[in-house]
Coordinates of C-alpha atoms in Angstrom, one line a residue:
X1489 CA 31.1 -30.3 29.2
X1490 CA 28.5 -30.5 26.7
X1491 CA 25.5 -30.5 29.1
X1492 CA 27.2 -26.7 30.2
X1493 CA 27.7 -26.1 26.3
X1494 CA 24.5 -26.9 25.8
X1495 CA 23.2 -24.7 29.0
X1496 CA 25.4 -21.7 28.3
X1497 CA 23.9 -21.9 24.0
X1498 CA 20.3 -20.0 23.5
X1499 CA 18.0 -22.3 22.6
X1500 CA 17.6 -23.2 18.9
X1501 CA 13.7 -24.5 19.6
X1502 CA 12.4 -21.2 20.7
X1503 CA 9.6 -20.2 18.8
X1504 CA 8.8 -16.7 17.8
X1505 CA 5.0 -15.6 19.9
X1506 CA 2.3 -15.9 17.7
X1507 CA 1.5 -12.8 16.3
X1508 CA 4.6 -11.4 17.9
X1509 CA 5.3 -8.6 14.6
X1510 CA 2.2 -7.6 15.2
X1511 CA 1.9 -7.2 18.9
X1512 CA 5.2 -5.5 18.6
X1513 CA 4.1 -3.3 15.5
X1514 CA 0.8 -2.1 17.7
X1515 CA 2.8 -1.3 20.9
X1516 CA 4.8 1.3 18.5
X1517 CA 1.6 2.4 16.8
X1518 CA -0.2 3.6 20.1
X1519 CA 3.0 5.1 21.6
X1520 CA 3.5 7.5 18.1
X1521 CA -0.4 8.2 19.2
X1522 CA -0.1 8.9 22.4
X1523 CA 3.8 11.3 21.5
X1524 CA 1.7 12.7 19.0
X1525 CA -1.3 13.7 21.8
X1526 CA 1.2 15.0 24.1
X1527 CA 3.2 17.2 21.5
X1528 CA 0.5 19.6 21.1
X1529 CA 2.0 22.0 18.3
X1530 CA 2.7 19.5 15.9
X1531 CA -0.7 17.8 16.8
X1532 CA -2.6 21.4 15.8
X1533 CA -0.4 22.0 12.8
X1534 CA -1.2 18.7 10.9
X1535 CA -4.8 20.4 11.4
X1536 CA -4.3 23.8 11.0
X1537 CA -1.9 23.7 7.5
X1538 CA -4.3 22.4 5.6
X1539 CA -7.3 24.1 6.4
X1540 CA -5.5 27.2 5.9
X1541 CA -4.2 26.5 2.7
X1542 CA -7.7 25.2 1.3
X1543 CA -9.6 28.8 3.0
X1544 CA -6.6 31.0 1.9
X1545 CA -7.0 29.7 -1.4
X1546 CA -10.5 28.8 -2.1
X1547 CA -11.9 32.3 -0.5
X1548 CA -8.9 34.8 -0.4
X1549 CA -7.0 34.7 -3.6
X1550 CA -7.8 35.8 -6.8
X1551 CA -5.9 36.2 -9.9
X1552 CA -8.4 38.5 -11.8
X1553 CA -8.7 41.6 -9.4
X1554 CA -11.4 43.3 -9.5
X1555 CA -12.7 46.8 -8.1
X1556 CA -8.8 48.2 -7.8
X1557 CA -8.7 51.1 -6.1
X1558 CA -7.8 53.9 -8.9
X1559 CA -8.2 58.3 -8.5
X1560 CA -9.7 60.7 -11.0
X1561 CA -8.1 63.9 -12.1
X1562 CA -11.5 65.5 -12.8
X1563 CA -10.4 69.1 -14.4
X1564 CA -14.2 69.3 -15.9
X1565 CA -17.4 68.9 -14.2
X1566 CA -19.6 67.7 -16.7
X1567 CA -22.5 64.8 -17.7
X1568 CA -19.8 63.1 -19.8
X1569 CA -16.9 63.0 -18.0
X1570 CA -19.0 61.5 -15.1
X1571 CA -20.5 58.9 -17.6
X1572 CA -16.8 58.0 -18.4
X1573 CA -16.2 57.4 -14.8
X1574 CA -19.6 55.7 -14.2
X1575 CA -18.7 53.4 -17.4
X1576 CA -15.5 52.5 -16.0
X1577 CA -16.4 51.5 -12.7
X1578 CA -19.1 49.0 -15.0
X1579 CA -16.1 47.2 -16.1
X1580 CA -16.0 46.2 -12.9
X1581 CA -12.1 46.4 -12.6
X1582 CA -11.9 50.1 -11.3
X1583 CA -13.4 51.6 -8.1
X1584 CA -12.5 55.5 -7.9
X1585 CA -11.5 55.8 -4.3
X1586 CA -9.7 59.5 -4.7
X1587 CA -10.6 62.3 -6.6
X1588 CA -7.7 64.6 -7.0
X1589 CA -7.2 68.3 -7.7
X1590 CA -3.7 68.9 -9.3
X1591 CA -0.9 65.9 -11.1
X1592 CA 1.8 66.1 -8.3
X1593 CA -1.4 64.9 -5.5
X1594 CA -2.6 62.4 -8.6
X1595 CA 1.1 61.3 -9.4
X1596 CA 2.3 60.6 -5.4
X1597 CA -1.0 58.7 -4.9
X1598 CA 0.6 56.3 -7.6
X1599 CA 4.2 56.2 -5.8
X1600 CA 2.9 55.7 -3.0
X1601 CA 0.5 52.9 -3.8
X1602 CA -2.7 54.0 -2.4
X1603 CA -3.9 53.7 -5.8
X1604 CA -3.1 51.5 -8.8
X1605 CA -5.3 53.7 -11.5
X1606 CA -5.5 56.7 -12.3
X1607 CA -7.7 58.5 -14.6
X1608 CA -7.1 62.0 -16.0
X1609 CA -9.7 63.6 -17.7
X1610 CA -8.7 67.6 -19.0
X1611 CA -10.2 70.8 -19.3
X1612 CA -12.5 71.4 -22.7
X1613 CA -13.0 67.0 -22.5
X1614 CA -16.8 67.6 -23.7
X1615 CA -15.8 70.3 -26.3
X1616 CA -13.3 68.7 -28.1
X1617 CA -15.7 65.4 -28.1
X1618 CA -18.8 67.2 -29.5
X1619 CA -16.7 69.1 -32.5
X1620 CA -14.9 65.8 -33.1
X1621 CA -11.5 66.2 -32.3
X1622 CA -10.9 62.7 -30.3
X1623 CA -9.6 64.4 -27.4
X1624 CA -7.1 62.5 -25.2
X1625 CA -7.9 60.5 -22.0
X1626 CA -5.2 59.6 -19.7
X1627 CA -5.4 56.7 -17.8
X1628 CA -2.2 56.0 -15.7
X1629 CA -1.5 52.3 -14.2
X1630 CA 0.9 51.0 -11.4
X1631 CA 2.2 48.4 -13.4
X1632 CA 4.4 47.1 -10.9
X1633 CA 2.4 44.6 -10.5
X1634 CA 1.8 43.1 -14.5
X1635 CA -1.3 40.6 -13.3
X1636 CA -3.2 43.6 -11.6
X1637 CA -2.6 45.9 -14.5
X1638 CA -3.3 44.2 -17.1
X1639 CA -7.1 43.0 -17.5
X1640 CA -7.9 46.2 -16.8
X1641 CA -6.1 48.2 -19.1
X1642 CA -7.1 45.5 -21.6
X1643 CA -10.7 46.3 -21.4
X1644 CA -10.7 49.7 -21.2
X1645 CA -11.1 50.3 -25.3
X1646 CA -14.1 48.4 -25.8
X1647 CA -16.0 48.5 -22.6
X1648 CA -16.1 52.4 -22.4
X1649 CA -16.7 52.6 -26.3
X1650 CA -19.9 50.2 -25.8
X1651 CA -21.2 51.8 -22.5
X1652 CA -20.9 55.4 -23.9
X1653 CA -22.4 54.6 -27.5
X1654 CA -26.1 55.4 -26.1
X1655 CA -24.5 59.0 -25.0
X1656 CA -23.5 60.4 -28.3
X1657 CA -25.0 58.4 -30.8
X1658 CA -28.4 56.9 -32.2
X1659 CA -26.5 53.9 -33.3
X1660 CA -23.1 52.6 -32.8
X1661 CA -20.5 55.3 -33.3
X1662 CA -18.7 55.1 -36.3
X1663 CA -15.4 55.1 -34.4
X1664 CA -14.3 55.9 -30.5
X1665 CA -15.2 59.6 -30.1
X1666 CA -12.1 60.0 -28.0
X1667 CA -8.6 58.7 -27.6
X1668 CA -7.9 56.5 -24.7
X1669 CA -3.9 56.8 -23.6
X1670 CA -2.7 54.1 -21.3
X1671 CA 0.2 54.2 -19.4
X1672 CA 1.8 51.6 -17.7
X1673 CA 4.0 53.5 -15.1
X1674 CA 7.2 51.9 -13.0
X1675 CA 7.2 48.8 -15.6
X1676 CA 6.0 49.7 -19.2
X1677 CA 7.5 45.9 -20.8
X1678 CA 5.1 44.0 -17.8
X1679 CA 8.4 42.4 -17.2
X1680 CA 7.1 39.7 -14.3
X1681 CA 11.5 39.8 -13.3
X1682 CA 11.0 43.3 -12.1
X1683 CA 7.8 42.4 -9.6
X1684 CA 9.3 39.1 -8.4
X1685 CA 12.6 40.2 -8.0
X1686 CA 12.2 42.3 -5.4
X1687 CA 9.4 40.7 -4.0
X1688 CA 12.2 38.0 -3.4
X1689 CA 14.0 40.0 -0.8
X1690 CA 11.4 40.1 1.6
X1691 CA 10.1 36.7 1.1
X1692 CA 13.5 34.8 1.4
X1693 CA 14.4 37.3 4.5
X1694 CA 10.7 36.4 5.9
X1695 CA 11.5 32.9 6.1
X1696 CA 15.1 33.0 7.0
X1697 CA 14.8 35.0 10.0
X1698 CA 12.0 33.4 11.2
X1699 CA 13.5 30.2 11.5
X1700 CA 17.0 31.4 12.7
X1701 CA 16.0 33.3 15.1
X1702 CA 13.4 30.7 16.3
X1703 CA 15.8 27.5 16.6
X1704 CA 18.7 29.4 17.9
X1705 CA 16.7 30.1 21.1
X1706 CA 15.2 26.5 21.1
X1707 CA 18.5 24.9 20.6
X1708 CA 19.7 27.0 23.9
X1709 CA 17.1 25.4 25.7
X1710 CA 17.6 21.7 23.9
X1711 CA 21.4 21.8 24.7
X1712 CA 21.0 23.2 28.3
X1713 CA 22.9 25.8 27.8
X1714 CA 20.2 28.2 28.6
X1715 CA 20.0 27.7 32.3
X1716 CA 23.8 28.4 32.6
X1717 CA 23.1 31.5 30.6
X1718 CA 20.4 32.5 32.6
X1719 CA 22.3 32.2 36.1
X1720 CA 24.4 35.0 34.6
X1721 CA 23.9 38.5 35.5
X1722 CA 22.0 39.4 32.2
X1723 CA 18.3 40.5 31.8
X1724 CA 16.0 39.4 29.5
X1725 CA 16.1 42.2 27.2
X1726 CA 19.8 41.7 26.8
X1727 CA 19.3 38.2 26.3
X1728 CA 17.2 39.1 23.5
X1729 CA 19.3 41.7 22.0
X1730 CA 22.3 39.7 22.1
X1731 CA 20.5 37.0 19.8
X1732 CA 19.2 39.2 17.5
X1733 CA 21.9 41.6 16.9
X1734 CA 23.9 39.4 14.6
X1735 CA 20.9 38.3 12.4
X1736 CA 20.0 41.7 11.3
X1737 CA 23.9 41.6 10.0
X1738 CA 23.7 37.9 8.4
X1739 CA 20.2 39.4 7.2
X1740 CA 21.2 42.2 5.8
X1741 CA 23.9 40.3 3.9
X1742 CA 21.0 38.4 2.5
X1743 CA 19.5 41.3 1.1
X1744 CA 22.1 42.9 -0.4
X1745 CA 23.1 39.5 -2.4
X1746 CA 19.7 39.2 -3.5
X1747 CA 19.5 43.0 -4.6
X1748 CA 22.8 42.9 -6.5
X1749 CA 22.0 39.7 -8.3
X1750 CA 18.8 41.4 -9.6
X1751 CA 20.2 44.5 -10.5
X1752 CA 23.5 42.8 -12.1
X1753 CA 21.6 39.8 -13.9
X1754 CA 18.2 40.7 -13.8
X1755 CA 18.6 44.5 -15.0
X1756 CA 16.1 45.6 -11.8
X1757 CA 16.4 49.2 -11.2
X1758 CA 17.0 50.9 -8.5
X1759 CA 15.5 54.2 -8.7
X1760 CA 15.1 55.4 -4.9
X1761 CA 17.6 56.3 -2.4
X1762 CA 20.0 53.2 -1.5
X1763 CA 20.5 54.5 2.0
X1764 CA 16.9 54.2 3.0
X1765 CA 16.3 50.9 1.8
X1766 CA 19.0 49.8 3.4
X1767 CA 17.3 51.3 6.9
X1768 CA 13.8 50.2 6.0
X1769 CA 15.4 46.6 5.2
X1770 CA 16.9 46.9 8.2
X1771 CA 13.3 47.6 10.0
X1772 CA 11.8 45.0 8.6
X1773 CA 14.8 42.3 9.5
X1774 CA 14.5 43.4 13.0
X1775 CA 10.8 42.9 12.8
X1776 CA 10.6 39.5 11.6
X1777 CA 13.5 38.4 14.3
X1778 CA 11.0 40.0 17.0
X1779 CA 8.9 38.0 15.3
X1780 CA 10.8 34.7 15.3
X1781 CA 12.2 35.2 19.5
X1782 CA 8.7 35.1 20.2
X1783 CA 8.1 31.9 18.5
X1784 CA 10.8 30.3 20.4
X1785 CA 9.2 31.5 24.0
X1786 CA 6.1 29.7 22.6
X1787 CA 7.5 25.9 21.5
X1788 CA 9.4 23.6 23.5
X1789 CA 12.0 22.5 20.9
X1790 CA 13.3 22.9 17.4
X1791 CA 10.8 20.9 15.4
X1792 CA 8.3 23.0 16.9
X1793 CA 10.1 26.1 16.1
X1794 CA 10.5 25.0 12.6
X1795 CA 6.8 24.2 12.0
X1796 CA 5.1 27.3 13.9
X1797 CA 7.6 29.5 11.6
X1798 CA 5.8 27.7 8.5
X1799 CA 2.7 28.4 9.9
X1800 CA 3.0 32.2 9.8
X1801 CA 5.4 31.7 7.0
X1802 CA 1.9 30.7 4.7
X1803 CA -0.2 33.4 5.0
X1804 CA 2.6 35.5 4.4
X1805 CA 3.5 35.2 1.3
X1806 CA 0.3 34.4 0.1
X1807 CA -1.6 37.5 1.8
X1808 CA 1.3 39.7 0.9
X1809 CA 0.9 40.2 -2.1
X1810 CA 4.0 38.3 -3.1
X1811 CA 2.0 35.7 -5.5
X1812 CA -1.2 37.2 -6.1
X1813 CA -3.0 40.7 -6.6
X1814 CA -3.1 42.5 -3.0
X1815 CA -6.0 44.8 -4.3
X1816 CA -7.7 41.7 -5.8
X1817 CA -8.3 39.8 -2.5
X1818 CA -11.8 40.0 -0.3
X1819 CA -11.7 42.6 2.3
X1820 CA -11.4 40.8 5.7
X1821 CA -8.0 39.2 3.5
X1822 CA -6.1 42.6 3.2
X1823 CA -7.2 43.0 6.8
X1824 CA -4.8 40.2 8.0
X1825 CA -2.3 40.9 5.4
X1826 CA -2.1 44.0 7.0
X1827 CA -1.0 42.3 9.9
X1828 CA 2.2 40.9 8.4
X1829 CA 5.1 42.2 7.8
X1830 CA 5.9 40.8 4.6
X1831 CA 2.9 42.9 3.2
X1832 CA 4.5 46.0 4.0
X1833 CA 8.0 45.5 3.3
X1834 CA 7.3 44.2 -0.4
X1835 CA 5.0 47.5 -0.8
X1836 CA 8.1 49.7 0.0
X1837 CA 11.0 47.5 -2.0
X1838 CA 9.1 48.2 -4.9
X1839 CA 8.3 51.3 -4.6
X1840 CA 12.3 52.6 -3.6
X1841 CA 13.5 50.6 -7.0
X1842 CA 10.8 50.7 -9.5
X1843 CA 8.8 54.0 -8.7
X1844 CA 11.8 56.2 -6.8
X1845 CA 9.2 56.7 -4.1
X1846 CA 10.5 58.8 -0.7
X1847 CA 9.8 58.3 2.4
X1848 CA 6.8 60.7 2.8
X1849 CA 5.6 58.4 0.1
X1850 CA 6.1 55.3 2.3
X1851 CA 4.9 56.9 5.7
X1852 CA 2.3 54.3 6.5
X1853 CA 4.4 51.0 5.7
X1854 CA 7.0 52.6 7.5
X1855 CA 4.9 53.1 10.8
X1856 CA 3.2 50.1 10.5
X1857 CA 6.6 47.7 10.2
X1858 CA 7.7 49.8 13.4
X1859 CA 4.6 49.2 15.5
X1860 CA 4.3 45.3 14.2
X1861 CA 8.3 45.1 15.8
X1862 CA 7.5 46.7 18.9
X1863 CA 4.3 44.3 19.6
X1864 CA 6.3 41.3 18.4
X1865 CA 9.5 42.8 20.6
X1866 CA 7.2 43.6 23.9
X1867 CA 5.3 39.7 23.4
X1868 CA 8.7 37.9 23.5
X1869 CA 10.0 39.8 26.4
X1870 CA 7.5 39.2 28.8
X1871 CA 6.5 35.8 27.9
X1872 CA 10.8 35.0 28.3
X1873 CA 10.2 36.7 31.9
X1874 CA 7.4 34.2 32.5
X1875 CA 9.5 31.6 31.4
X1876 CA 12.4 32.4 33.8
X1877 CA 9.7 32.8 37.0

């Protein structure tokens, strides 16, 4: 009996391989390795993240804008009015892009946002200046946006009273020969609540839809449920409709909680029609589901979803316009900002609740959100198709 006991016992006197932790430890080490080779997405985002981020911010964003595009209201043709301009554009903050004939073009070029200055300078200008009356110079400023607004407006005083000293005096002039009035339009306080806030909506729809549209497709396809839903009689379109469908109405849930906790606690105005953006929201929440579905035709499961979403997610709200100057950033910048959605949708939330801007104010973002869904829409569908053959 004890010779079986002894038999059917392990072995007290077995020692542990030398080196054994570490064998074991290096087995697990070169299998993460080769995972990591094969899963190709997570492999190129570990890569890709932060060399975006150290470009993005090292060559694209700048918090002191300069040359922002601003329009003239030139009602006098003469030497000094263009020496204003010229003296303003030496500031280096203003780049006169427009030159406009009457205050309803010069005032919807502000709505709209095509420009963020605008500089008025009225009939008799030279005149008044010669007999001394300090005539007034307007010069009106988007202010939506505070961090755009403000070094230029700040400079405006001193630079233009230096650069035009030369013009009407020997010396220094006793005092500035004419009155500068700025107004800061939309958001006179530079209240940072009344850019972010609305900003907000689009970012926090951006990233939500992205990444519920994305893993609800990949977890089909995880799960196995996909093939049984696929051996139905239902097309790919329909497929694709069906999972979107009730996003835009959890999305547009979203954006009416955000909206009516910036309006009730934040005091954010809403000065444009309710009705349209509530339709343009609705674009863009379409757009960035489009956006997401084709995601999920591209990874193979949810942590892949989740990371390619972040990917896209980055550039967005930094090129956007969300957390830096639009106007401010290099030129091949607000190129691919104007691929992304984000950029237009924030350029048309702020303009419905802080300017009051219409829709033939809001033409461009408009056309551009619908074109970037119907790419986004036409991609997904016919990479799905290519999935089912």
């Amino acid at each position: 009996m004890s010779v079986i006991a002894e038999q059917a016992s392990p072995r007290s006197d077995v020692s542990e391989p030398r080196f054994g932790f570490w064998l074991r430890s290096y087995a697990m080490v070169v299998k993460e390795f080769i995972q990591l080779r094969r899963d190709r997405v997570s492999f190129g985002m570990i890569v890709m993240i932060p060399v975006m981020q150290l470009l993005l911010f090292g060559y694209a964003i700048n918090t002191t804008p300069r040359n922002l595009p601003s329009a003239v209201l030139l009602q006098e043709d003469s030497d000094l009015a263009r020496s204003i301009l010229k003296a303003l554009e030496n500031t280096s903050y203003f780049h006169f892009t427009r030159e406009v004939h009457d205050v309803a073009e010069f005032d919807n070029l502000l709505k709209s946002g095509k420009v963020l200055f605008g500089v008025e300078i009225p009939r008799g200008f030279e005149r008044a200046v010669r007999r001394g009356d300090r005539p007034a110079l307007l010069v009106a400023a988007d202010a939506t946006d505070p961090i755009a607004a403000s070094s230029a407006l700040s400079s405006l005083s001193v630079v233009v009273q230096t650069a035009l000293a030369h013009d009407l005096f020997a010396g220094d002039p006793p005092s500035m020969p004419f009155e500068i009035r700025a107004h800061a339009r939309y958001n006179p306080a530079a209240s940072s609540r009344l850019n972010i806030v609305p900003g907000l909506v689009g970012t926090i729809l951006t990233m939500t839809m992205l990444i519920f549209t994305a893993l609800s497709v990949t977890r089909e396809i995880e799960r196995g449920t996909m093939e049984s839903l696929l051996s139905m009689p239902i097309k790919p379109i329909e497929v694709m409709f069906g999972k979107i469908v009730p996003y835009v109405l959890v999305g547009f849930i979203q954006a009416s909680l955000i909206i009516g906790i910036g309006v009730l606690l934040f005091g954010v105005p809403i000065l444009g029609s309710v009705l349209m953006l509530a339709l343009l929201s609705t674009l863009f929440i379409t757009t960035n589901l489009s956006i997401g579905y084709t995601f999920s035709t591209i990874v193979q499961n949810q942590l892949q979803a989740m990371q390619l979403s972040m990917m896209f997610f980055l550039p967005s709200i930094l090129l956007s316009g969300f957390m830096f100057p639009f106007a401010g950033m290099p030129v091949w910048a607000r190129y691919l900002g104007e691929g992304l959605p984000l950029t237009h949708y924030l350029r048309i939330v702020r303009a419905i609740m802080l300017k009051g801007a219409t829709l033939s104010n809001l033409q461009y973002d408009t056309v551009a959100l619908a074109a970037l869904m119907l790419v986004a829409m036409t991609i997904a569908v016919t990479r799905f198709r290519r999935t089912l053959d």
